[in-house]
């Protein structure tokens, strides 16, 4: 299971144009590169797509 907090923090920081350290960006990139995380994101996208069709 992926911890969504780093993704939420990164998205909010980008929206507010708040600079994040290179170490933090690298950390999030390593999490995103994990096969299980990519699969969870794919399933979430499918779930959201099917929900929007209701």
Coordinates of C-alpha atoms in Angstrom, one line a residue, residues 10-18:
X10 CA 3.9 17.5 -3.6
X11 CA 0.7 18.4 -5.4
X12 CA -0.1 21.2 -3.0
X13 CA 3.4 22.5 -3.1
X14 CA 3.3 22.7 -6.9
X15 CA -0.1 24.4 -6.8
X16 CA 1.2 27.0 -4.4
X17 CA 4.6 27.3 -6.3
X18 CA 6.4 26.3 -3.1

